[in-house]
PDB file of C-alpha atoms in Angstrom:
ATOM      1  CA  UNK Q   1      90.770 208.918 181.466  1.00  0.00           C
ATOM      2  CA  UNK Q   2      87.816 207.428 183.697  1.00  0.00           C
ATOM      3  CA  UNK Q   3      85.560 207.839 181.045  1.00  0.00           C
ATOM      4  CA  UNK Q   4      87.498 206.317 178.773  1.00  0.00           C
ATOM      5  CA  UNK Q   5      88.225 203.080 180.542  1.00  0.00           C
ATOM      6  CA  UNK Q   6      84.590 203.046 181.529  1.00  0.00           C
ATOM      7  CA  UNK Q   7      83.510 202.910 177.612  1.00  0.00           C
ATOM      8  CA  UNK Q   8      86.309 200.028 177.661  1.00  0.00           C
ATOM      9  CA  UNK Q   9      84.489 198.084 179.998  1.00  0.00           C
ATOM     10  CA  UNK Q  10      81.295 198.880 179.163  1.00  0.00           C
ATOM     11  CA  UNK Q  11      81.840 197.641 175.553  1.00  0.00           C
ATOM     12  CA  UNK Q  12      83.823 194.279 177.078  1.00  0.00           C
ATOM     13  CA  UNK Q  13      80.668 193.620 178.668  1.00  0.00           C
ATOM     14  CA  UNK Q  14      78.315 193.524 175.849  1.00  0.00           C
ATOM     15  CA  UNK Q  15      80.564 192.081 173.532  1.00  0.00           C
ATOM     16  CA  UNK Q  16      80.924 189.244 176.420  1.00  0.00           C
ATOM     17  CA  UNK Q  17      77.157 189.072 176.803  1.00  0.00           C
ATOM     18  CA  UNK Q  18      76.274 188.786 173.401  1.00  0.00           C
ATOM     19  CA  UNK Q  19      79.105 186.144 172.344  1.00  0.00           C
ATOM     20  CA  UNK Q  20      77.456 184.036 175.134  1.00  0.00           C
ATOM     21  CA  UNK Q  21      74.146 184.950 174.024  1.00  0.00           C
ATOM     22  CA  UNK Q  22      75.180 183.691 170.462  1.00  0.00           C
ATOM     23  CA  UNK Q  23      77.110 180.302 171.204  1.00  0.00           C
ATOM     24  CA  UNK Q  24      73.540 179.482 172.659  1.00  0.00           C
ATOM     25  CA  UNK Q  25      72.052 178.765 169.050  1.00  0.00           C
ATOM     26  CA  UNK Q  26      72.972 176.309 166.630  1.00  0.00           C
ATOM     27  CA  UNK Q  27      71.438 176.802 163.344  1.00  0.00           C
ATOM     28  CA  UNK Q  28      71.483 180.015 161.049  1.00  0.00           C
ATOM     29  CA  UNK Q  29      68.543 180.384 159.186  1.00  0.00           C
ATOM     30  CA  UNK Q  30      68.631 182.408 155.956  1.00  0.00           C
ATOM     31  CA  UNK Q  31      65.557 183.655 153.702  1.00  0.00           C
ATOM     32  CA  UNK Q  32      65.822 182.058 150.040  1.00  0.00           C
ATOM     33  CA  UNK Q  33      65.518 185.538 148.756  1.00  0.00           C
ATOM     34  CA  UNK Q  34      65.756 188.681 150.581  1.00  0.00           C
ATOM     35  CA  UNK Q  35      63.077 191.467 150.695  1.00  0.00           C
ATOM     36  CA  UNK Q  36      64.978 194.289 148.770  1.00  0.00           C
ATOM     37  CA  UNK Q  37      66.269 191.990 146.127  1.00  0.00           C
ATOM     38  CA  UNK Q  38      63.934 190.930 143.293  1.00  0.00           C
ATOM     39  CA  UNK Q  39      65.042 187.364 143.114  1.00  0.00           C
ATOM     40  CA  UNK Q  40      66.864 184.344 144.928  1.00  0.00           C
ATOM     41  CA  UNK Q  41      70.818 184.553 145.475  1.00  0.00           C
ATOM     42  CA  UNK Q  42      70.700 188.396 142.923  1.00  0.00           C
ATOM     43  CA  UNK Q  43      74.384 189.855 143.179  1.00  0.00           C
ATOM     44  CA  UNK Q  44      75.246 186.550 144.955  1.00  0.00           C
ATOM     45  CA  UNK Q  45      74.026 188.079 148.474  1.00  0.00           C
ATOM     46  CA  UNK Q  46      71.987 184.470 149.451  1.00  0.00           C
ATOM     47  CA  UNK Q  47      75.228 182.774 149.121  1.00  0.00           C
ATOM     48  CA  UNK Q  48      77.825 185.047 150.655  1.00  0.00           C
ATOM     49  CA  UNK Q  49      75.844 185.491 153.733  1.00  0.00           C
ATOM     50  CA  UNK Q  50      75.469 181.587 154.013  1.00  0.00           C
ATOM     51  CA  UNK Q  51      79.511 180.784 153.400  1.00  0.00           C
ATOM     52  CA  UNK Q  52      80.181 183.679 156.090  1.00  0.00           C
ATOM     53  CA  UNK Q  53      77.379 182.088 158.736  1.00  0.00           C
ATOM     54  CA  UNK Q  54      79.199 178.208 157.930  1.00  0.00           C
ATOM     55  CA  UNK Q  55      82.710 179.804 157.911  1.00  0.00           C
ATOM     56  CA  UNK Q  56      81.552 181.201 161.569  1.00  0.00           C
ATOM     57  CA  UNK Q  57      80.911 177.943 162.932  1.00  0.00           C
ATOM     58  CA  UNK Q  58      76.970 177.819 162.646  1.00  0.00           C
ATOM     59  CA  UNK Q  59      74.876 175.222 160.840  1.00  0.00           C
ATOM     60  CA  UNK Q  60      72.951 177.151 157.678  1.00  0.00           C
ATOM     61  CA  UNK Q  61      69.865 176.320 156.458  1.00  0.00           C
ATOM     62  CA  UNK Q  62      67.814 178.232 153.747  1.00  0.00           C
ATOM     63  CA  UNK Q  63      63.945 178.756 155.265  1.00  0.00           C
ATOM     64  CA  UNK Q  64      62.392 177.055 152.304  1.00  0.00           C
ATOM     65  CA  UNK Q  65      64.932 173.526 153.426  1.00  0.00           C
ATOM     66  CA  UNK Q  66      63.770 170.521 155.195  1.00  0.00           C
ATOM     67  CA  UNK Q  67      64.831 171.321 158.457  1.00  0.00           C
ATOM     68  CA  UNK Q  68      66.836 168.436 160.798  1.00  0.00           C
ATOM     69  CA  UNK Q  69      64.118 166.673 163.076  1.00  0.00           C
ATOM     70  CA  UNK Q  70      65.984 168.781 166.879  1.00  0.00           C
ATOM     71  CA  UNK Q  71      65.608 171.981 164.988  1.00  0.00           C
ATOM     72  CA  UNK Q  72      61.909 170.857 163.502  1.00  0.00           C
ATOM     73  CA  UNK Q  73      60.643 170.021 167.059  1.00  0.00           C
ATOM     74  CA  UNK Q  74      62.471 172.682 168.954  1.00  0.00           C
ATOM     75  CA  UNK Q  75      62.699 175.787 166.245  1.00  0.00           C
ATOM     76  CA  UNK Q  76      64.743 177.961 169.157  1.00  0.00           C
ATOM     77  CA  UNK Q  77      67.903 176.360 168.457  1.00  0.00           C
ATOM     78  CA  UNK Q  78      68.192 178.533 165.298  1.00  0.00           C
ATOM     79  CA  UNK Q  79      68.382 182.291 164.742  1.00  0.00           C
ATOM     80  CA  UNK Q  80      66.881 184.071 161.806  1.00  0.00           C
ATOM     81  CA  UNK Q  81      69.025 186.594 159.639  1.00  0.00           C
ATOM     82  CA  UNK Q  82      68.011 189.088 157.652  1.00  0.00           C
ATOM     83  CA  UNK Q  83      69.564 192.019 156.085  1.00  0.00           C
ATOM     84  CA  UNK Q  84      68.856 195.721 157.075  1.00  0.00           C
ATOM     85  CA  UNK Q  85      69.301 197.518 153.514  1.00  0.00           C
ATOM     86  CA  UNK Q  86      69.311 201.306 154.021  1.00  0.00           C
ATOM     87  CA  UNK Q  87      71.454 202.259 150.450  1.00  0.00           C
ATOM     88  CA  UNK Q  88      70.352 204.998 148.486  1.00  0.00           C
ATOM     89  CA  UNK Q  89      71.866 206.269 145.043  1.00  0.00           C
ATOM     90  CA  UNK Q  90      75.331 207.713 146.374  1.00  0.00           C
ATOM     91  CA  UNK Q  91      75.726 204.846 148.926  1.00  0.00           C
ATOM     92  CA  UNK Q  92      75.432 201.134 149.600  1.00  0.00           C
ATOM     93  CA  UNK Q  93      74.833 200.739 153.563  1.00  0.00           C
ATOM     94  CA  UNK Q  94      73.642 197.654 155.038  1.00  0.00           C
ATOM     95  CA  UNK Q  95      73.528 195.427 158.190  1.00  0.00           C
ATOM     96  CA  UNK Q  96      73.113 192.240 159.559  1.00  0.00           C
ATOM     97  CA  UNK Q  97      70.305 191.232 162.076  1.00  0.00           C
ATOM     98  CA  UNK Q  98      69.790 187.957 163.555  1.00  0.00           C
ATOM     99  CA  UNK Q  99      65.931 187.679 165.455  1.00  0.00           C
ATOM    100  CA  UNK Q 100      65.335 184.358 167.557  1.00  0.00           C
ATOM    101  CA  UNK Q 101      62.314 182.377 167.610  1.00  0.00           C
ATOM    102  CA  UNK Q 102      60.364 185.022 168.796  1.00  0.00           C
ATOM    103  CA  UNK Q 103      60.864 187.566 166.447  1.00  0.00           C
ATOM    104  CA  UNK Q 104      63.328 189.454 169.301  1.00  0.00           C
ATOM    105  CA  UNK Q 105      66.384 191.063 167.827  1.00  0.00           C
ATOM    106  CA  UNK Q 106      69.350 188.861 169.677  1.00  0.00           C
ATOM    107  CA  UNK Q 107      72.030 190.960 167.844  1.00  0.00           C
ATOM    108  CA  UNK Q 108      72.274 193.485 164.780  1.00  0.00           C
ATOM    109  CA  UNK Q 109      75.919 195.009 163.180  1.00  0.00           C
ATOM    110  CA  UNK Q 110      76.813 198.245 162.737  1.00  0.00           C
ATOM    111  CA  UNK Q 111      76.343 199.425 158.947  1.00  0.00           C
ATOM    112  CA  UNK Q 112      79.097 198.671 156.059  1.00  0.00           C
ATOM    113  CA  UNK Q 113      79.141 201.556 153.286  1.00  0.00           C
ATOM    114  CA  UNK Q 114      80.878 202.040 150.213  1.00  0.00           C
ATOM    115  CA  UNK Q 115      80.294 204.086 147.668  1.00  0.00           C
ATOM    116  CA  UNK Q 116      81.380 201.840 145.025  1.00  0.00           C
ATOM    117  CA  UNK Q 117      78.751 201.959 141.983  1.00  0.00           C
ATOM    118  CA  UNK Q 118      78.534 198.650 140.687  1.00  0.00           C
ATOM    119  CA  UNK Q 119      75.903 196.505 143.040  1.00  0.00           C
ATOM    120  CA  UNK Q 120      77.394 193.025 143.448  1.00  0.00           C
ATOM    121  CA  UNK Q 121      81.049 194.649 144.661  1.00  0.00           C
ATOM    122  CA  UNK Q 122      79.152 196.914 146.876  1.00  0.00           C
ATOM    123  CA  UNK Q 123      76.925 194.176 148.301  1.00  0.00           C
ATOM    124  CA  UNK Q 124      80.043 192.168 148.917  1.00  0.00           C
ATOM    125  CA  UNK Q 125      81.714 195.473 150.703  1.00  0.00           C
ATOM    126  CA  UNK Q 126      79.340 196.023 152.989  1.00  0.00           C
ATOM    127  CA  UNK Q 127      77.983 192.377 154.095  1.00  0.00           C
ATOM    128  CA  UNK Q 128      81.569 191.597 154.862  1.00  0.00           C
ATOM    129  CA  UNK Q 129      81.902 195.231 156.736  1.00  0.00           C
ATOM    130  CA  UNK Q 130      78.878 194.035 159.004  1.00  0.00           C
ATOM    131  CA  UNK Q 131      79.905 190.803 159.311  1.00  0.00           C
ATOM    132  CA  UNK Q 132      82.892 191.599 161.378  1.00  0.00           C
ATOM    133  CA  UNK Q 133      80.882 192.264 164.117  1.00  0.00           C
ATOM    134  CA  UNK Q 134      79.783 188.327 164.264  1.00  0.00           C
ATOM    135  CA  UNK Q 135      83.397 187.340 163.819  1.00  0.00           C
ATOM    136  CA  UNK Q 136      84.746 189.420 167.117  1.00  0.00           C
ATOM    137  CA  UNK Q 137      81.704 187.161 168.900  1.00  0.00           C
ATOM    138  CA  UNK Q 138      84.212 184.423 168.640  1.00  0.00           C
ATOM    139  CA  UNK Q 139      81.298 181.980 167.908  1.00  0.00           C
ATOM    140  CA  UNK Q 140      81.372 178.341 169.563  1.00  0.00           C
ATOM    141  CA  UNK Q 141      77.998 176.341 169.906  1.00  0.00           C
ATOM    142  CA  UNK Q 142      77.491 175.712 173.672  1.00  0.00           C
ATOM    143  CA  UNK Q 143      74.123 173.913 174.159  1.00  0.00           C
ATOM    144  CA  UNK Q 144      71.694 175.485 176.575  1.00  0.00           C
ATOM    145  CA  UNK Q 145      72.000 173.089 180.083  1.00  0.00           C
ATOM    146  CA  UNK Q 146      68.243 171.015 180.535  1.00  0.00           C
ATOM    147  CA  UNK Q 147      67.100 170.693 183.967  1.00  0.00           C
ATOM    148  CA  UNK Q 148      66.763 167.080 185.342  1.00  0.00           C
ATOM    149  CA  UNK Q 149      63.687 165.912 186.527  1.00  0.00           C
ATOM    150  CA  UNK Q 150      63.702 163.997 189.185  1.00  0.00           C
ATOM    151  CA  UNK Q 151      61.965 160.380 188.710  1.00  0.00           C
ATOM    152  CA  UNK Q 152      59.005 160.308 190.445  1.00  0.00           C
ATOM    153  CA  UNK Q 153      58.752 158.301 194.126  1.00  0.00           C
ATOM    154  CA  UNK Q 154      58.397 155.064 194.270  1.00  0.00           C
ATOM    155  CA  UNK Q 155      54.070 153.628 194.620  1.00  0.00           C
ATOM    156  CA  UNK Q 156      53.307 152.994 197.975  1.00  0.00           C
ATOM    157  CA  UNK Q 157      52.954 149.106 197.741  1.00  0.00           C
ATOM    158  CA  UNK Q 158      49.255 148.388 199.989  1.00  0.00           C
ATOM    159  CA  UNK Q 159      49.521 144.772 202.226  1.00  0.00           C
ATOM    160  CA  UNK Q 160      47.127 142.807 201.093  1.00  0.00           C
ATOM    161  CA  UNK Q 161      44.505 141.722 204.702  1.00  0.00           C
ATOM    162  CA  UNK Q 162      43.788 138.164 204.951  1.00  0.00           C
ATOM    163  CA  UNK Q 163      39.911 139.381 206.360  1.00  0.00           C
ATOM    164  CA  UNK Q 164      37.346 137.661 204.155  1.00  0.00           C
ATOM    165  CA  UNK Q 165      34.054 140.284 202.433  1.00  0.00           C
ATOM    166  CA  UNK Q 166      30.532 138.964 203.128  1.00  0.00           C
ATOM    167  CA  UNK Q 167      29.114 139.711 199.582  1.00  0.00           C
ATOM    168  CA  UNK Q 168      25.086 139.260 199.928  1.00  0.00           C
ATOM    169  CA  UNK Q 169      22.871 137.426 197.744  1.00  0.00           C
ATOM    170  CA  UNK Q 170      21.656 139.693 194.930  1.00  0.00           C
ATOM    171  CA  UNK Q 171      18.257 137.850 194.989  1.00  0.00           C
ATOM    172  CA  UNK Q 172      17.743 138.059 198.411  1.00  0.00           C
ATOM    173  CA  UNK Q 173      18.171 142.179 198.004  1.00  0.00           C
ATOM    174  CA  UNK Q 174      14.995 144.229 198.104  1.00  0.00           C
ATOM    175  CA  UNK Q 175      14.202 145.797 195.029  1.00  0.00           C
ATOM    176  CA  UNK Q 176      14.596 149.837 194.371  1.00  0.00           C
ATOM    177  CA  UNK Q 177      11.745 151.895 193.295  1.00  0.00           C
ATOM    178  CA  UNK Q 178      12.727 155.329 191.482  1.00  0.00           C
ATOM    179  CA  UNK Q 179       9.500 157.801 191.594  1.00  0.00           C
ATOM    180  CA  UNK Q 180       8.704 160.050 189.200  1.00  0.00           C
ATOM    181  CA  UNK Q 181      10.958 162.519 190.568  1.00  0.00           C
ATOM    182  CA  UNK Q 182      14.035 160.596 190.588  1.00  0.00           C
ATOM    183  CA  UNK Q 183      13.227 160.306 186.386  1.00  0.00           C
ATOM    184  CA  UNK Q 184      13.410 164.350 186.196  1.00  0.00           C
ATOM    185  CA  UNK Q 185      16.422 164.721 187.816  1.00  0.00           C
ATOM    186  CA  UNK Q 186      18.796 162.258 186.276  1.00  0.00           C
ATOM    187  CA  UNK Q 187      18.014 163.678 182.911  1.00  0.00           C
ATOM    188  CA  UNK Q 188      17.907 167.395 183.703  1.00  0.00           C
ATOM    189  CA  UNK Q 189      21.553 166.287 185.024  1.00  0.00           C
ATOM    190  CA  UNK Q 190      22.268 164.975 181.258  1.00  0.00           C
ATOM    191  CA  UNK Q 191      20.925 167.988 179.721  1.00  0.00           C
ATOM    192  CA  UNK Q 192      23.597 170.110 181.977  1.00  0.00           C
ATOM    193  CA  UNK Q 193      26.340 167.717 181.147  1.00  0.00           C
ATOM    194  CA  UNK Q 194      25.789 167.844 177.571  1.00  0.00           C
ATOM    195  CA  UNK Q 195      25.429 171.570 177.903  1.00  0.00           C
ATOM    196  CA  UNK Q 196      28.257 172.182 180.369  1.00  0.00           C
ATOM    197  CA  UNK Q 197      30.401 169.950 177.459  1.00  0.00           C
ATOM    198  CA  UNK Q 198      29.078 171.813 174.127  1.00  0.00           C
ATOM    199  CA  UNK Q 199      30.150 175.466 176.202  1.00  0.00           C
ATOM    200  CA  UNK Q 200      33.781 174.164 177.298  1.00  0.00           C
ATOM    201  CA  UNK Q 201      34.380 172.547 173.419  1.00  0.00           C
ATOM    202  CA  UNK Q 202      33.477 176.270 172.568  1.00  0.00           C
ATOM    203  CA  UNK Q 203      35.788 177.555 174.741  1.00  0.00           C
ATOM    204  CA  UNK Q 204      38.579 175.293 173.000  1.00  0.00           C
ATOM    205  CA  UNK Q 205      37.791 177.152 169.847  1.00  0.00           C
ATOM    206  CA  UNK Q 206      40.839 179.951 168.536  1.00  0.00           C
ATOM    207  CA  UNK Q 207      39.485 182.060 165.625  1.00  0.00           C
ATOM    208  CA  UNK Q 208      42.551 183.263 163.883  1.00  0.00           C
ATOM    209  CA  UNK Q 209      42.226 187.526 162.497  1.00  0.00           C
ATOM    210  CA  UNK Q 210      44.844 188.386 159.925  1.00  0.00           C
ATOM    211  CA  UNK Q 211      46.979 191.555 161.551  1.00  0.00           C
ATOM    212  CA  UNK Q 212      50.376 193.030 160.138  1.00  0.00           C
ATOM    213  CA  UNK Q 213      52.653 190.130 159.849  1.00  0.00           C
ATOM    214  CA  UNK Q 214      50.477 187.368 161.080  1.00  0.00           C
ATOM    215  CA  UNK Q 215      47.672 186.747 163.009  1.00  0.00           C
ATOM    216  CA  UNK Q 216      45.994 187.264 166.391  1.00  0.00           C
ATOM    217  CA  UNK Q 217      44.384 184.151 167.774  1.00  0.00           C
ATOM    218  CA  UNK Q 218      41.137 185.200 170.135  1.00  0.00           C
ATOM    219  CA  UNK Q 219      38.431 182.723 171.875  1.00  0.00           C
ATOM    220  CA  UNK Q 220      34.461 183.140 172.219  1.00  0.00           C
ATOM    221  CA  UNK Q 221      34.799 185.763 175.081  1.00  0.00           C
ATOM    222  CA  UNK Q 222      36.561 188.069 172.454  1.00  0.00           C
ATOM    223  CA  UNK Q 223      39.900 187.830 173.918  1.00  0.00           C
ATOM    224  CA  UNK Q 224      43.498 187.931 172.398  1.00  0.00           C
ATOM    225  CA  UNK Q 225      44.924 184.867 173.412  1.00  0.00           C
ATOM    226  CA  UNK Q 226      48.095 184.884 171.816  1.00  0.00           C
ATOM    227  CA  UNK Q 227      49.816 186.636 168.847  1.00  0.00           C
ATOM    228  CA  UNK Q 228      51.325 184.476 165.850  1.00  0.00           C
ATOM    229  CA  UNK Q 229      54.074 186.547 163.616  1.00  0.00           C
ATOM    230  CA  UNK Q 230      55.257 185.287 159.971  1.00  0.00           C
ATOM    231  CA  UNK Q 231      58.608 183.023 160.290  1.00  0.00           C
ATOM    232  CA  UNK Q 232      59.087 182.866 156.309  1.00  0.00           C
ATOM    233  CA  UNK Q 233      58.572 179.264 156.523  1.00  0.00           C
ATOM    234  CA  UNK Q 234      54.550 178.354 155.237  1.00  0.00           C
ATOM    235  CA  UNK Q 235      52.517 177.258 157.877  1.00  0.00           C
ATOM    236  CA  UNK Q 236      55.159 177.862 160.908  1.00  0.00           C
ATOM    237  CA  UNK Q 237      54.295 181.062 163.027  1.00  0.00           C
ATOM    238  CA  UNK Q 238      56.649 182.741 165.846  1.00  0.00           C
ATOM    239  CA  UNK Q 239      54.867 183.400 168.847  1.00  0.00           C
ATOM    240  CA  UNK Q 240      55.376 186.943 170.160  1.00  0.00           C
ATOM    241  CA  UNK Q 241      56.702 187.343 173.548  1.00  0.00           C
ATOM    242  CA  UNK Q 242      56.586 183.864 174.004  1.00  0.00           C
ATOM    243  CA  UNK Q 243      59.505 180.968 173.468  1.00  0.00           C
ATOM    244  CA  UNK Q 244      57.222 179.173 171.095  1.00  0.00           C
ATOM    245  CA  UNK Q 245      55.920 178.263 167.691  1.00  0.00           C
ATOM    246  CA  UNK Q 246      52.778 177.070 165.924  1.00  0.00           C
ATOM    247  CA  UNK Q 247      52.722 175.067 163.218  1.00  0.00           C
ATOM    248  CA  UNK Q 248      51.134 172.914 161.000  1.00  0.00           C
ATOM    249  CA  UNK Q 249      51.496 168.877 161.699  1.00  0.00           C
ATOM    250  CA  UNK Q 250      49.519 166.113 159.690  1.00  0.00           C
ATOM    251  CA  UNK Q 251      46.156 168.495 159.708  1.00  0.00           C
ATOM    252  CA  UNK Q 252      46.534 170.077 163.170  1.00  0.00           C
ATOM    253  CA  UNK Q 253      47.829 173.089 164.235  1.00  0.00           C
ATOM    254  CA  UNK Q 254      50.637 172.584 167.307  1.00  0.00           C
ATOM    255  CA  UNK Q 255      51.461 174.643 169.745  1.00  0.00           C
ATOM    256  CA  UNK Q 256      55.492 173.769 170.425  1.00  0.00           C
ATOM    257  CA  UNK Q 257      56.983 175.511 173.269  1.00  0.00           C
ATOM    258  CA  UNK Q 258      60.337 176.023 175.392  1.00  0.00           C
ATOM    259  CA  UNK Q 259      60.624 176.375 178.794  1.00  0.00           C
ATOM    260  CA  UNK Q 260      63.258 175.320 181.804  1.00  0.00           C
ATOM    261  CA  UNK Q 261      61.936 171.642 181.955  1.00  0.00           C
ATOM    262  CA  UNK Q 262      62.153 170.794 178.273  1.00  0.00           C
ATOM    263  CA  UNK Q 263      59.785 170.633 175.135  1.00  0.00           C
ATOM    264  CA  UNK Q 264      55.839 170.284 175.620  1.00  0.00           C
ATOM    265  CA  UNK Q 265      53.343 170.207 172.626  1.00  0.00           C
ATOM    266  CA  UNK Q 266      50.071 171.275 172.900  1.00  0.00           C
ATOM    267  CA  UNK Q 267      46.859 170.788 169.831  1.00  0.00           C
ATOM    268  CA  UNK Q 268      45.263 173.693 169.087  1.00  0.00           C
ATOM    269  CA  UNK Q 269      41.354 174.099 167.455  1.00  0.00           C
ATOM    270  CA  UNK Q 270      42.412 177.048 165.309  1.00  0.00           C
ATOM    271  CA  UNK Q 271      39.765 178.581 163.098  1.00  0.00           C
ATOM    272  CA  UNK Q 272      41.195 180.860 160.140  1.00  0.00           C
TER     273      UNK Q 272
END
């Protein structure tokens, strides 16, 4: 009987955490055409699993839309379903998974099966099997709280003296003399600036190497500065482990990332 009631709670709890975890996002964005189906909206799939998202609650957008300006600049407030298709000839079985920004599974449904033949009813079957598990979420979009900055202090307002400056007669100064010596240092300093300015612009550099599902971005030194993973939106990348994106902006690559105090955007010198 302890067990029991344990299982109870324990399943309360996640259900609890997750519905939270959910009401957190307010987009649902759905690929144009899923990977196991050879074209857009086949069987109808596209368009069931958008009405069910919108019947939820959630805003739906279809990754190749133009996406609303909050969700362009902060692509976080979305999550990204896909469908887990693991059928085989005696049995349609598939399952929902929603990934956030970052590629991190937030949530995925238990299987629906059916061993009905004909593919669009068994499509149907299942999707609306797995989709149960969203509904018992009891979705409601609850914004994530932003931290208030404080405005910065007051300047410190500096009393102006009423004691007069003796400025000298510039004629009456004596004039310098550099010596040779003077000559060689001044421009051996250029020579390091310009040098010390050519190094740090190479520093700036990312040189982009295709991997699995992306790309790794490295610097000069080689190291892997950061990892960029497919979103299924062109020129938009996820980056891993991080609450950010990259993407593509009037020529430049951005860096656009999410953290306690807000929104910052960042340029990036990205090589491919």
């Amino acid at each position: 009987m302890k067990r029991f009631l344990a299982s109870v709670l324990f399943l309360f709890i996640t259900c609890s955490c997750f519905s939270q975890e959910l009401n957190q996002y307010k987009y649902v964005v759905v690929p144009y055409k899923f990977d196991f189906l050879k074209k857009h909206d086949k069987y109808r799939v596209n368009t069931l699993v958008r009405h069910l998202f919108k019947k939820e609650g959630f805003e739906v957008l279809y990754d190749n839309e133009d996406f609303p300006a909050e969700l362009g600049n902060d692509r976080c407030m979305a999550l990204y379903a896909d469908i887990n298709n693991e059928s085989s000839i005696f049995m349609t079985k598939t399952s929902i998974v929603l990934r956030d920004c970052s590629n991190q599974i937030v949530l995925e449904t238990p299987f629906g099966r059916t061993k009905v033949k004909e593919y669009a009813k068994a499509y149907n079957l299942t999707i609306r099997s797995a989709f149960e598990a969203i509904e018992a979420k009891n979705y409601s979009y609850q914004p994530k709280e932003k931290k208030v900055i404080p405005p910065p202090p007051p300047p410190v307002v500096v009393e102006e003296t009423s004691e007069k400056v003796t400025v000298s007669d510039p004629t009456s100064m004596e004039p310098v003399t550099f010596k040779e010596g003077d000559e060689e240092v001044v421009e051996v300093q250029e020579v390091e600036e310009k040098e010390m300015a050519t190094t740090e612009s190479k520093k700036d550099v990312l040189y982009a190497q295709p991997i699995e599902n992306g790309y790794q971005l490295v610097d000069s030194t080689p190291k892997v500065v950061m990892i960029l993973l497919k979103s299924g939106v062109p020129n938009v990348y996820l980056v891993k482990g991080q609450d950010a994106t990259v993407y593509k902006e009037n020529g430049k690559w951005i860096l656009s990332k999410t953290s306690g105090n807000g929104t910052k955007k960042k340029v990036l010198n990205v090589k491919f």
